[in-house]
Short mmCIF file of C-alpha atoms and ligand atoms in Angstrom, two decimals:
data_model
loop_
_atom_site.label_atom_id
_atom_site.label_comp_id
_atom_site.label_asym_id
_atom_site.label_seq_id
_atom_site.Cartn_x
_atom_site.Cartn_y
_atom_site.Cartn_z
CA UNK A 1 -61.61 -76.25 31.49
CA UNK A 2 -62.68 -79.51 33.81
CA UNK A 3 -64.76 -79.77 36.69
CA UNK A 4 -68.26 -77.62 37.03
CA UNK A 5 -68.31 -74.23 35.69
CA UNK A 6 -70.65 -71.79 36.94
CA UNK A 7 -71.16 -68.50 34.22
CA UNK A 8 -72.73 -65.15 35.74
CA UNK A 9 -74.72 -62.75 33.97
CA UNK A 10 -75.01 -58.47 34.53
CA UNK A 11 -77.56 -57.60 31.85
CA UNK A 12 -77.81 -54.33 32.37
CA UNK A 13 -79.57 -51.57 30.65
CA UNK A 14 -76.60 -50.57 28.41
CA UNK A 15 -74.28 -53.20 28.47
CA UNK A 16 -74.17 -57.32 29.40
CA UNK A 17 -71.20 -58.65 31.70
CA UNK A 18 -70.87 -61.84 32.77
CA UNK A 19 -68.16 -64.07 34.01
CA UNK A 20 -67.40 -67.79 33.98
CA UNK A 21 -66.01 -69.58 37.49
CA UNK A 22 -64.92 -72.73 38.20
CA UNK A 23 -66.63 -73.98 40.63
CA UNK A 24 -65.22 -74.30 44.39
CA UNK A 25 -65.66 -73.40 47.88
CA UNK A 26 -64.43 -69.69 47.14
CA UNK A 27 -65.26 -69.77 42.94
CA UNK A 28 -62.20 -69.53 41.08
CA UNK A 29 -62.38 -67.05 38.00
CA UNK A 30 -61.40 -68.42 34.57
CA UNK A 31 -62.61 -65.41 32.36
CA UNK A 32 -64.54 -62.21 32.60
CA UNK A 33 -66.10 -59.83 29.50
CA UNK A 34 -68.77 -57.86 28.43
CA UNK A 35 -70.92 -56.70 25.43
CA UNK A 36 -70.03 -53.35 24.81
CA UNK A 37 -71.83 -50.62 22.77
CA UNK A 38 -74.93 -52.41 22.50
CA UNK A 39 -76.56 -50.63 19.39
CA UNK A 40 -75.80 -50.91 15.54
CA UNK A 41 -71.99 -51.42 16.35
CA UNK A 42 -71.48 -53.74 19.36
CA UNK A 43 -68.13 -56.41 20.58
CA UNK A 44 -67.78 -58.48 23.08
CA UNK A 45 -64.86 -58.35 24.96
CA UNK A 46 -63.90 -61.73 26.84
CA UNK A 47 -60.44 -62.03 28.93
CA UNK A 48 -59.42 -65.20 30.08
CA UNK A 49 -57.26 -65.24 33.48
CA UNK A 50 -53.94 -64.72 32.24
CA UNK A 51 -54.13 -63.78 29.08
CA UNK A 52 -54.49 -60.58 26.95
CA UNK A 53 -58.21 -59.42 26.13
CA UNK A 54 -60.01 -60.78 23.00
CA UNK A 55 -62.75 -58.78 20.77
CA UNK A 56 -65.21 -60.31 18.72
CA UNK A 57 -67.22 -57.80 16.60
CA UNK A 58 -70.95 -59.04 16.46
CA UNK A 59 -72.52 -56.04 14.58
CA UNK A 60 -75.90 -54.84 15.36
CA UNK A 61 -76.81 -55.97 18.53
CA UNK A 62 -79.79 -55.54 21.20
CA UNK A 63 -79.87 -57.27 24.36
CA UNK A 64 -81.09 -60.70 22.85
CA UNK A 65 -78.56 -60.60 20.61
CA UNK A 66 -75.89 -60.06 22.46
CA UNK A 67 -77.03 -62.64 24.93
CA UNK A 68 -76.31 -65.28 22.30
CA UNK A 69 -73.41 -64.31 21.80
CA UNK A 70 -72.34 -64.51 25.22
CA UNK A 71 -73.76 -67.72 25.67
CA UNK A 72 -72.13 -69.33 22.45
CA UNK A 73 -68.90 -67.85 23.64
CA UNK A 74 -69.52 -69.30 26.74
CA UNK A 75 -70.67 -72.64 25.17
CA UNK A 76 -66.85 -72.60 23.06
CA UNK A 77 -65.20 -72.05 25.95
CA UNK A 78 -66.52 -74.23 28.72
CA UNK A 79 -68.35 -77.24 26.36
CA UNK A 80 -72.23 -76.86 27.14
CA UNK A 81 -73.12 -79.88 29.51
CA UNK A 82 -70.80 -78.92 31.89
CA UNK A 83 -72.05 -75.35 32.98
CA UNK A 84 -73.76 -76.54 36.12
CA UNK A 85 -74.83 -73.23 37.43
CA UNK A 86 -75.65 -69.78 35.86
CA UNK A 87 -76.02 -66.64 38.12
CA UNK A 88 -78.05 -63.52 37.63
CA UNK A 89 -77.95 -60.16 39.32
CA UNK A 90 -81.58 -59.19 39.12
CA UNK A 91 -82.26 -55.68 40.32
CA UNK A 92 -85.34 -56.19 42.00
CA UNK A 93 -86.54 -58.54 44.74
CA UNK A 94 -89.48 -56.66 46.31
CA UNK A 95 -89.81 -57.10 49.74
CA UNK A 96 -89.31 -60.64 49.97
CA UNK A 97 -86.30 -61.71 48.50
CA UNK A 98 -83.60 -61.42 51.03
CA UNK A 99 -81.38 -64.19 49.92
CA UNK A 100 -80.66 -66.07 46.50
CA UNK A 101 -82.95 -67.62 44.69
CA UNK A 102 -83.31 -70.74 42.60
CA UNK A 103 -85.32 -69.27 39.91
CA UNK A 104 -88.54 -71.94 39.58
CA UNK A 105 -91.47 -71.15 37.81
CA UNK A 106 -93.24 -69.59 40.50
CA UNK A 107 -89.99 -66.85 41.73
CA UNK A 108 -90.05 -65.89 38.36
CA UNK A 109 -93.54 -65.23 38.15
CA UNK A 110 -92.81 -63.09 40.91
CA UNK A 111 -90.44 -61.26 39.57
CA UNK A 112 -91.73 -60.74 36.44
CA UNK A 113 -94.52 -59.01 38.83
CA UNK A 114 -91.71 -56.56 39.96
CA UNK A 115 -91.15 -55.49 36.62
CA UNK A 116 -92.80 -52.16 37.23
CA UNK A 117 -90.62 -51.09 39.93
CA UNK A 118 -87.55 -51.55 37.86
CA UNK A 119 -88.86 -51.26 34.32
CA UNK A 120 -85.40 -50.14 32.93
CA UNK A 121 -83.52 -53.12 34.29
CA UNK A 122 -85.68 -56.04 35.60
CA UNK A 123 -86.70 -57.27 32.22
CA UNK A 124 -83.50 -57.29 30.60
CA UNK A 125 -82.69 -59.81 33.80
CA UNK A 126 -85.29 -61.81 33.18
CA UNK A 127 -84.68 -62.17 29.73
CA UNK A 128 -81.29 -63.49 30.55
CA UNK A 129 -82.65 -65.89 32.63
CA UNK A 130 -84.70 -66.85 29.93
CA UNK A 131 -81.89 -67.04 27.66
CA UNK A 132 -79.68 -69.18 29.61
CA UNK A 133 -82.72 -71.58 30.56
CA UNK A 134 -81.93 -72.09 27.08
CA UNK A 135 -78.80 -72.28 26.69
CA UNK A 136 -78.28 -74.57 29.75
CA UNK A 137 -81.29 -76.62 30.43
CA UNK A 138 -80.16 -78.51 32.58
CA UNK A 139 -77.87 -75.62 34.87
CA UNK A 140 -79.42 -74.49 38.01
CA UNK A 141 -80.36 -70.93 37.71
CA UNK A 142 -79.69 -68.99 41.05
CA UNK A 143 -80.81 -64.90 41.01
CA UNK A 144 -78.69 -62.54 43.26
CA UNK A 145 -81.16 -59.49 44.27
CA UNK A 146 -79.81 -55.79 44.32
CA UNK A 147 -82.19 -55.04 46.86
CA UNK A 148 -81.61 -57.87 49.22
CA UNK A 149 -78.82 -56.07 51.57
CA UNK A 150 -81.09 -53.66 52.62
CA UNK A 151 -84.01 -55.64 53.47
CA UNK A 152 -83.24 -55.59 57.15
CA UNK A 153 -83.03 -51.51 57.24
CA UNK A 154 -85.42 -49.28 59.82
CA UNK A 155 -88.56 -48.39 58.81
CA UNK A 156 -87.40 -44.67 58.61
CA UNK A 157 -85.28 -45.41 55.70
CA UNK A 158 -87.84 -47.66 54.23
CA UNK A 159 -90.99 -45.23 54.05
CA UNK A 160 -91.50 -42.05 51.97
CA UNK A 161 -93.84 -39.92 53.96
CA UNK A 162 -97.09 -40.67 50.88
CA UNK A 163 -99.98 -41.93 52.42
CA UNK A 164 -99.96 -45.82 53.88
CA UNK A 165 -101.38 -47.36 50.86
CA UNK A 166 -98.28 -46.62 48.39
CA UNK A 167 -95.75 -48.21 51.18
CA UNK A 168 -98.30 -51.27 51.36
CA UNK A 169 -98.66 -51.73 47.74
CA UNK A 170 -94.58 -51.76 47.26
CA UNK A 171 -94.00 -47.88 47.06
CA UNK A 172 -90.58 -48.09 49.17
CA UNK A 173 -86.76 -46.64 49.57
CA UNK A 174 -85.35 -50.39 48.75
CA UNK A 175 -82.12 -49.38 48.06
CA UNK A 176 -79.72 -51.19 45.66
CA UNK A 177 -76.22 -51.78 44.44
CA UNK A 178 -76.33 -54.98 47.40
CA UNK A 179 -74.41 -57.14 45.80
CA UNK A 180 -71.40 -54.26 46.42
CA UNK A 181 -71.97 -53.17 49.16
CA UNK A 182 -72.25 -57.33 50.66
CA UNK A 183 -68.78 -58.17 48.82
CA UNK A 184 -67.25 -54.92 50.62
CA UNK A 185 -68.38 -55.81 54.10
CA UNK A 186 -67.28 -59.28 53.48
CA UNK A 187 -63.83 -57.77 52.60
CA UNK A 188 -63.90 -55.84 55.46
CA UNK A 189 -64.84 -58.73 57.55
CA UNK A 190 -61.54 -60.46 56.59
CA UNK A 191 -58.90 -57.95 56.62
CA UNK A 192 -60.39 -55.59 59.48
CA UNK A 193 -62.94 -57.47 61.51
CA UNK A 194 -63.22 -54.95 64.09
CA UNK A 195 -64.01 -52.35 61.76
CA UNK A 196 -66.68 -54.32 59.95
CA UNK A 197 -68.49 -54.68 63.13
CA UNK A 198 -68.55 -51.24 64.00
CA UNK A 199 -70.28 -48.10 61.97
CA UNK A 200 -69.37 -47.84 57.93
CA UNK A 201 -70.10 -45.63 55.21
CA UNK A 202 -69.36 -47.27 52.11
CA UNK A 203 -69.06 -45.10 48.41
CA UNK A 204 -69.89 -47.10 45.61
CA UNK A 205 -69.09 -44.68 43.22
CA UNK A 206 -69.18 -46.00 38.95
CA UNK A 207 -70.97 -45.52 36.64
CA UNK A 208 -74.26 -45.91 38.65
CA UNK A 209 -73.33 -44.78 42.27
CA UNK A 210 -75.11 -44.83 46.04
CA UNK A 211 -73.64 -45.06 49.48
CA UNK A 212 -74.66 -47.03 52.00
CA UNK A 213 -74.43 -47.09 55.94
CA UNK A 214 -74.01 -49.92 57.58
CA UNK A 215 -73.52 -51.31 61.33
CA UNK A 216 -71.80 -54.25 62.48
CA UNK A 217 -72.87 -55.42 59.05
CA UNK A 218 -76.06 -54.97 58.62
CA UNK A 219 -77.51 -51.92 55.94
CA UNK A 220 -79.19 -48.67 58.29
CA UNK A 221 -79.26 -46.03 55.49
CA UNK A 222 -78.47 -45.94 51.75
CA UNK A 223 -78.91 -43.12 49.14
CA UNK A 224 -80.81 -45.03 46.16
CA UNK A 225 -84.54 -45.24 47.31
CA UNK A 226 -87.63 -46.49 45.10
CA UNK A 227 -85.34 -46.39 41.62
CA UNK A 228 -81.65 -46.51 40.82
CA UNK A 229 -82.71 -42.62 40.64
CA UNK A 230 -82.07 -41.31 43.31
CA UNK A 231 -79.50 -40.25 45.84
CA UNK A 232 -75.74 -39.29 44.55
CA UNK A 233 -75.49 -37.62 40.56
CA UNK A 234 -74.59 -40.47 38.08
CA UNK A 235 -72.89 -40.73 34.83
CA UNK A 236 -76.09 -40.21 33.22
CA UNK A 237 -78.69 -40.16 36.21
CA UNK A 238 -79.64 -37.49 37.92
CA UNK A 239 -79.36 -38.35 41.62
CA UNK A 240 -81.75 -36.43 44.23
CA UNK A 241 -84.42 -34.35 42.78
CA UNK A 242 -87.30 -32.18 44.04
CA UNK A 243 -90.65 -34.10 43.16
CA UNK A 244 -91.76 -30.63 42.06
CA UNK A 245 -89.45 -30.66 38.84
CA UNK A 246 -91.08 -34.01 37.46
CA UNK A 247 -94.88 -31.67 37.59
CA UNK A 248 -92.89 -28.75 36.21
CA UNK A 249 -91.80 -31.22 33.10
CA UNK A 250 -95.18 -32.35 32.97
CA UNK A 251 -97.39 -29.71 33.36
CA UNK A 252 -95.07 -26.79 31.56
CA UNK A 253 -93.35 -28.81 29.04
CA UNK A 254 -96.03 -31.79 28.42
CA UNK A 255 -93.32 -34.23 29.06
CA UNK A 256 -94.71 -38.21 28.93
CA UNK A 257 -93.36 -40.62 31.32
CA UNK A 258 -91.05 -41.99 28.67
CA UNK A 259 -89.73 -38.49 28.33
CA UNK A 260 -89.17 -37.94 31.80
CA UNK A 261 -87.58 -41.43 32.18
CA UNK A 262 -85.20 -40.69 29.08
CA UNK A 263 -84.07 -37.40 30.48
CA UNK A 264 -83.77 -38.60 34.12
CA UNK A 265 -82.00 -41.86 33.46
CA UNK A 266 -79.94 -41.31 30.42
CA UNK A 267 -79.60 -37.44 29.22
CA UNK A 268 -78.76 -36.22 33.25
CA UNK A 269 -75.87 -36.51 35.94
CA UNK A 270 -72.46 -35.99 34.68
CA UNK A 271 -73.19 -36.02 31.00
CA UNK A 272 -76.03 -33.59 31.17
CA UNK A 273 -74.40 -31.21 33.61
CA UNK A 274 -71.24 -31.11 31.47
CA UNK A 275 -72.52 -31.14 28.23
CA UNK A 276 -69.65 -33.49 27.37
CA UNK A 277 -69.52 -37.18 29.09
CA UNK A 278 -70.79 -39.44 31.84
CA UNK A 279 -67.07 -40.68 32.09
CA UNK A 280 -65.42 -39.49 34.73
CA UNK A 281 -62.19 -39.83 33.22
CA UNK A 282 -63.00 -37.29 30.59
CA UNK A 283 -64.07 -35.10 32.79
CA UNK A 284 -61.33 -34.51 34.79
CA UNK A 285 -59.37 -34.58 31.63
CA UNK A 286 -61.12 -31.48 30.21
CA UNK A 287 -60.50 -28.13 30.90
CA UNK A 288 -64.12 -27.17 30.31
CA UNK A 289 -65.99 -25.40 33.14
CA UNK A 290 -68.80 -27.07 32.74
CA UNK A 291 -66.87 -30.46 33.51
CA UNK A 292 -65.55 -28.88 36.08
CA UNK A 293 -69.09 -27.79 37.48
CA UNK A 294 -70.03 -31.56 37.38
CA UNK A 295 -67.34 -33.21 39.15
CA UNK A 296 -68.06 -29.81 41.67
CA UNK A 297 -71.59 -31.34 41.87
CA UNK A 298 -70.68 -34.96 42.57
CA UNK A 299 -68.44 -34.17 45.42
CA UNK A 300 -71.02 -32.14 46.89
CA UNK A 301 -73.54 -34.58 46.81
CA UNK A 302 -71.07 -37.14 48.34
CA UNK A 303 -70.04 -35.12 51.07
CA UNK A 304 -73.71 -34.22 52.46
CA UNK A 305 -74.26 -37.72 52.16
CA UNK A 306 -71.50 -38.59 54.11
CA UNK A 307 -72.43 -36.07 56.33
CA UNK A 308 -75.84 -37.39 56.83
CA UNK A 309 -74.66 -40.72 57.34
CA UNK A 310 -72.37 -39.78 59.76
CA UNK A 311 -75.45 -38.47 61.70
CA UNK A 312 -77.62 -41.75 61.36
CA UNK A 313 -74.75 -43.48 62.77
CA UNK A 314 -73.74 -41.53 65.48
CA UNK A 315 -69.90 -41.14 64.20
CA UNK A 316 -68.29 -43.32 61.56
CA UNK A 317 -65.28 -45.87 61.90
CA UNK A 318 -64.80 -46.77 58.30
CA UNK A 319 -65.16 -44.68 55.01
CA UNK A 320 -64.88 -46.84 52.11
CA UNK A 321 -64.30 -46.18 48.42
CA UNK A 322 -65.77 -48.67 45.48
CA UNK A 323 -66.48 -48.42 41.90
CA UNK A 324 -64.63 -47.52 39.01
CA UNK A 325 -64.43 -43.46 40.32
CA UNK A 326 -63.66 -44.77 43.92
CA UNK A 327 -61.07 -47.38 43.11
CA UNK A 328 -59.31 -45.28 40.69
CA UNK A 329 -59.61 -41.68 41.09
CA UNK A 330 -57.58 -40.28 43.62
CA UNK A 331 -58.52 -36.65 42.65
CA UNK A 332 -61.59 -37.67 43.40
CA UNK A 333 -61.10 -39.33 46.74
CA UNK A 334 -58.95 -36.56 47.70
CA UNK A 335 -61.61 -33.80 47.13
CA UNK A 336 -64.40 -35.75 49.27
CA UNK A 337 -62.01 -36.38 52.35
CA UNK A 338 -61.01 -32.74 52.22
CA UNK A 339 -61.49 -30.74 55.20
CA UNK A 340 -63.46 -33.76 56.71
CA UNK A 341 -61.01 -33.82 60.07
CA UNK A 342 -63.95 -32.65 62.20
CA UNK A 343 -65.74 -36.16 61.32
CA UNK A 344 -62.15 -37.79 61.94
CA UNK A 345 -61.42 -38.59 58.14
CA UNK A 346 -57.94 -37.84 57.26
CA UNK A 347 -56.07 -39.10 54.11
CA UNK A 348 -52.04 -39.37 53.07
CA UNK A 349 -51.76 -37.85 49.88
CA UNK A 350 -49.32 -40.47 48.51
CA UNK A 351 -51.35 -43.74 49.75
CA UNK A 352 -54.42 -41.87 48.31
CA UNK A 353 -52.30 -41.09 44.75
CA UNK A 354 -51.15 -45.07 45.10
CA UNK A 355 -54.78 -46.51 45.46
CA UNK A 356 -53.43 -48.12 48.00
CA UNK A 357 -55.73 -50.08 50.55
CA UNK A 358 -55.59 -48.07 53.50
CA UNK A 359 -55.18 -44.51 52.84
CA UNK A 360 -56.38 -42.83 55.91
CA UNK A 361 -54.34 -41.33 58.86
CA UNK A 362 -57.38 -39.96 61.23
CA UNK A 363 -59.11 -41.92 63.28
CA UNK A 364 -61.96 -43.29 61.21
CA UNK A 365 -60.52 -46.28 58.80
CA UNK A 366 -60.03 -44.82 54.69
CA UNK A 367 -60.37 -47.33 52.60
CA UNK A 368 -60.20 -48.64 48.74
CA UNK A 369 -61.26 -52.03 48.24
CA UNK A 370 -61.94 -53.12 44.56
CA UNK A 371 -65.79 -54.47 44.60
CA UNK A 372 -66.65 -57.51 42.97
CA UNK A 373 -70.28 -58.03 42.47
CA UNK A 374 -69.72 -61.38 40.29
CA UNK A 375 -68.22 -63.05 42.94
CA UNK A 376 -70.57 -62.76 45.16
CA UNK A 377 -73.08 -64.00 42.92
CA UNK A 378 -70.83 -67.07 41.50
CA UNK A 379 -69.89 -68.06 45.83
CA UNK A 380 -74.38 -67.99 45.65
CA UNK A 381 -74.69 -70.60 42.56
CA UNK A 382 -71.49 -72.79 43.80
CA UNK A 383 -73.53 -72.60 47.66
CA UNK A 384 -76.51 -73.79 46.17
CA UNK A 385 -74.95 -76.01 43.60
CA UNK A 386 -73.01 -77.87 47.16
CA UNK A 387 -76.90 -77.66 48.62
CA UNK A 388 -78.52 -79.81 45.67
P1 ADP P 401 -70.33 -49.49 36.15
O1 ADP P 401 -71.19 -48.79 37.16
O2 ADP P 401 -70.85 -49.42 34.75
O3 ADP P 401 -69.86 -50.87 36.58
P2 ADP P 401 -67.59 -48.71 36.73
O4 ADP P 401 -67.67 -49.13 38.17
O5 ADP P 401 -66.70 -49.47 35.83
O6 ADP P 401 -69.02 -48.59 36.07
O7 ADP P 401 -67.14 -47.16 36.74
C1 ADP P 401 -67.01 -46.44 35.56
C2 ADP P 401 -66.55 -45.04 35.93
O8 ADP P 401 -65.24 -45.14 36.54
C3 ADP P 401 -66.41 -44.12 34.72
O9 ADP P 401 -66.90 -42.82 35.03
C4 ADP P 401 -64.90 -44.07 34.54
O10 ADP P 401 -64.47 -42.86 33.95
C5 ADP P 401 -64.43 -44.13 35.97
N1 ADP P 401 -63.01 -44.47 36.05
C6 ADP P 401 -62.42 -45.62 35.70
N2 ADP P 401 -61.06 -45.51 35.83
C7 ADP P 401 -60.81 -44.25 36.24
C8 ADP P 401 -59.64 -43.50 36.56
N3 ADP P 401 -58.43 -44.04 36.45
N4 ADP P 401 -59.79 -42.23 36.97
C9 ADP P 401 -61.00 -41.66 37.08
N5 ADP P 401 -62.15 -42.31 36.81
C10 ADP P 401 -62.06 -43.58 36.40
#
């Protein structure tokens, strides 16, 4: 590999992507991989453009472990000196990060403030950041905010209705998955520009999933709030819930925070409903009716949503499917646009089967379009990179 090479990092709470680029107007990807299994038996995966995927086993591994092995992987591949620019996709950015950041001293003072808000995910991103500091001294380290796409929404979708002194001290519907939800639009943008300025509901439906609505580009509406808790079921979150069930935990079953936080982040969603997996793909390979309950449950939730986006729009031109379920599971896709022809969303069964691009045949636009959240992090560190 010649020329600058910009690496990104996804430290997550489960699992750490990350992706190297060369660097270039529009980033050009040399190789993508992740840690899996982080725990007493974790491998990272690593596949180069063009080639067949490689596995390295690296044993017992927690997030700072598996860091290093990322970044001497990366190091091997790409020879140290030359990674100019490392991106991060930090969850949260508050209320004033709107745009990427170089991360000085002082921005990551203030994130390190956020921590609270985001307590599963913020300080495994900041310990990347620490990391690659690191790694890559002298690499200019840019952080791409979850929560920046929906800076710009009303104050309706910003508030809960608490009194004034939780929205002043930070206690707000933020919203996240914005790094998706800007790479879709900017899809959009390109292939369908009319579309993209009109009114869009956009599905970003993996392991974590939220909508979003946006007009003429800009977020109005999404379904995560405060956390990456609420809104739509996930593969192990729980989606919407009635305040009244956390008291019930607490007061009834003398649940502690950490408790509630296991069981609402990791033990709920599809794999607590089922019994059986957060992986969709299992699901709707089993013939248990529990399984069947939770993909039931998920489609629901989706539809309302859809439903109630529809409303804060005033109609919808564009539905558009993201994510692992979205991209890839036409069962799926098939069950949300059913019946839907009163809102104008119509699908052809064998574009839909296909995961074809366009699938619709109403009059509001169906669409698949294959996110990319790296990207759009790896086009911020080659912007700022061209800015130094
Ligand atoms: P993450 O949010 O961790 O990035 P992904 O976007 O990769 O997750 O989505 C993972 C989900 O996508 C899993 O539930 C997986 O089962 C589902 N998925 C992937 N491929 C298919 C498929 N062909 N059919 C149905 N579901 C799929």
């Amino acid at each position: 590999m010649s020329g600058e090479t910009v690496l990104t990092l996804n430290a997550g709470s489960s699992s750490i992507k990350f992706s190297v680029y060369s660097a270039a107007e529009e980033p050009r990807l040399e190789a993508r991989g992740q840690v899996e299994n982080l725990g007493p038996a974790a491998r990272l995966r690593l596949r180069r453009q063009g080639a067949a995927p490689e596995f390295r086993e690296i044993g017992a591994a927690d997030h700072t472990v598996a860091l290093q092995a990322i970044l001497s992987r990366t190091q091997d591949l790409v020879d140290g000196p030359e990674v100019a620019g490392v991106g991060h996709r930090i969850a949260h950015g508050g209320v004033d990060f709107v745009a990427p950041q170089v991360l000085d001293t002082e921005t990551l003072a203030k994130l390190r403030a956020l921590a609270p808000l985001a307590p599963l995910h913020q300080p495994h991103n900041l310990a990347a950041v620490a990391a690659a500091q690191a790694a890559f001294p002298e690499a200019l380290q840019i952080g791409c905010f979850d929560t920046a796409f929906h800076r710009g929404h009303p104050w309706v979708n910003d508030t809960f209705a608490l009194p004034r002194r939780y929205y002043d001290e930070g206690v707000r519907r933020y919203g996240f998955h914005g790094l998706s939800y800007h790479f879709v639009i900017g899809e959009l943008a390109r292939c369908a520009p009319e579309v993209a300025a009109g009114r869009v509901v956009v599905a970003h439906l993996g392991n974590g999933a939220s909508m979003c609505a946006i007009r003429n580009g800009r977020s109005v509406a999404s379904t995560m709030g405060f956390s990456a808790l609420d809104g739509l079921p996930m593969g192990t979150r729980c989606g919407q819930l009635d305040p009244g069930v956390i008291l019930y935990l607490m007061e009834r079953e003398g649940m502690t925070a950490p408790q509630i936080a296991d069981l609402l982040y990791r033990e709920s969603g599809l794999r607590g409903l089922s019994g059986l997996s957060h992986d969709m793909r299992t699901l709707e390979a089993s013939d248990s009716p529990e399984a069947a309950q939770a993909i039931d449950y998920f489609v629901f939730r989706i539809r309302r949503e859809l439903g109630a986006m529809a409303a804060v729009l005033g109609g919808i031109d564009a539905l558009v499917f993201c994510g692992g379920i979205g991209e890839n599971s036409a069962a799926l896709r098939a069950r949300v646009c059913a019946e839907m022809a009163w809102l104008g969303i119509e699908i052809d069964e064998a574009r839909n089967a296909g995961n074809e691009r366009d699938i619709g045949t109403g009059k509001v636009r169906v669409m698949i379009i294959p996110t990319d959240e790296e990207r759009v992090i790896a086009r911020a560190v080659t912007a700022a990179l061209s800015a130094r």
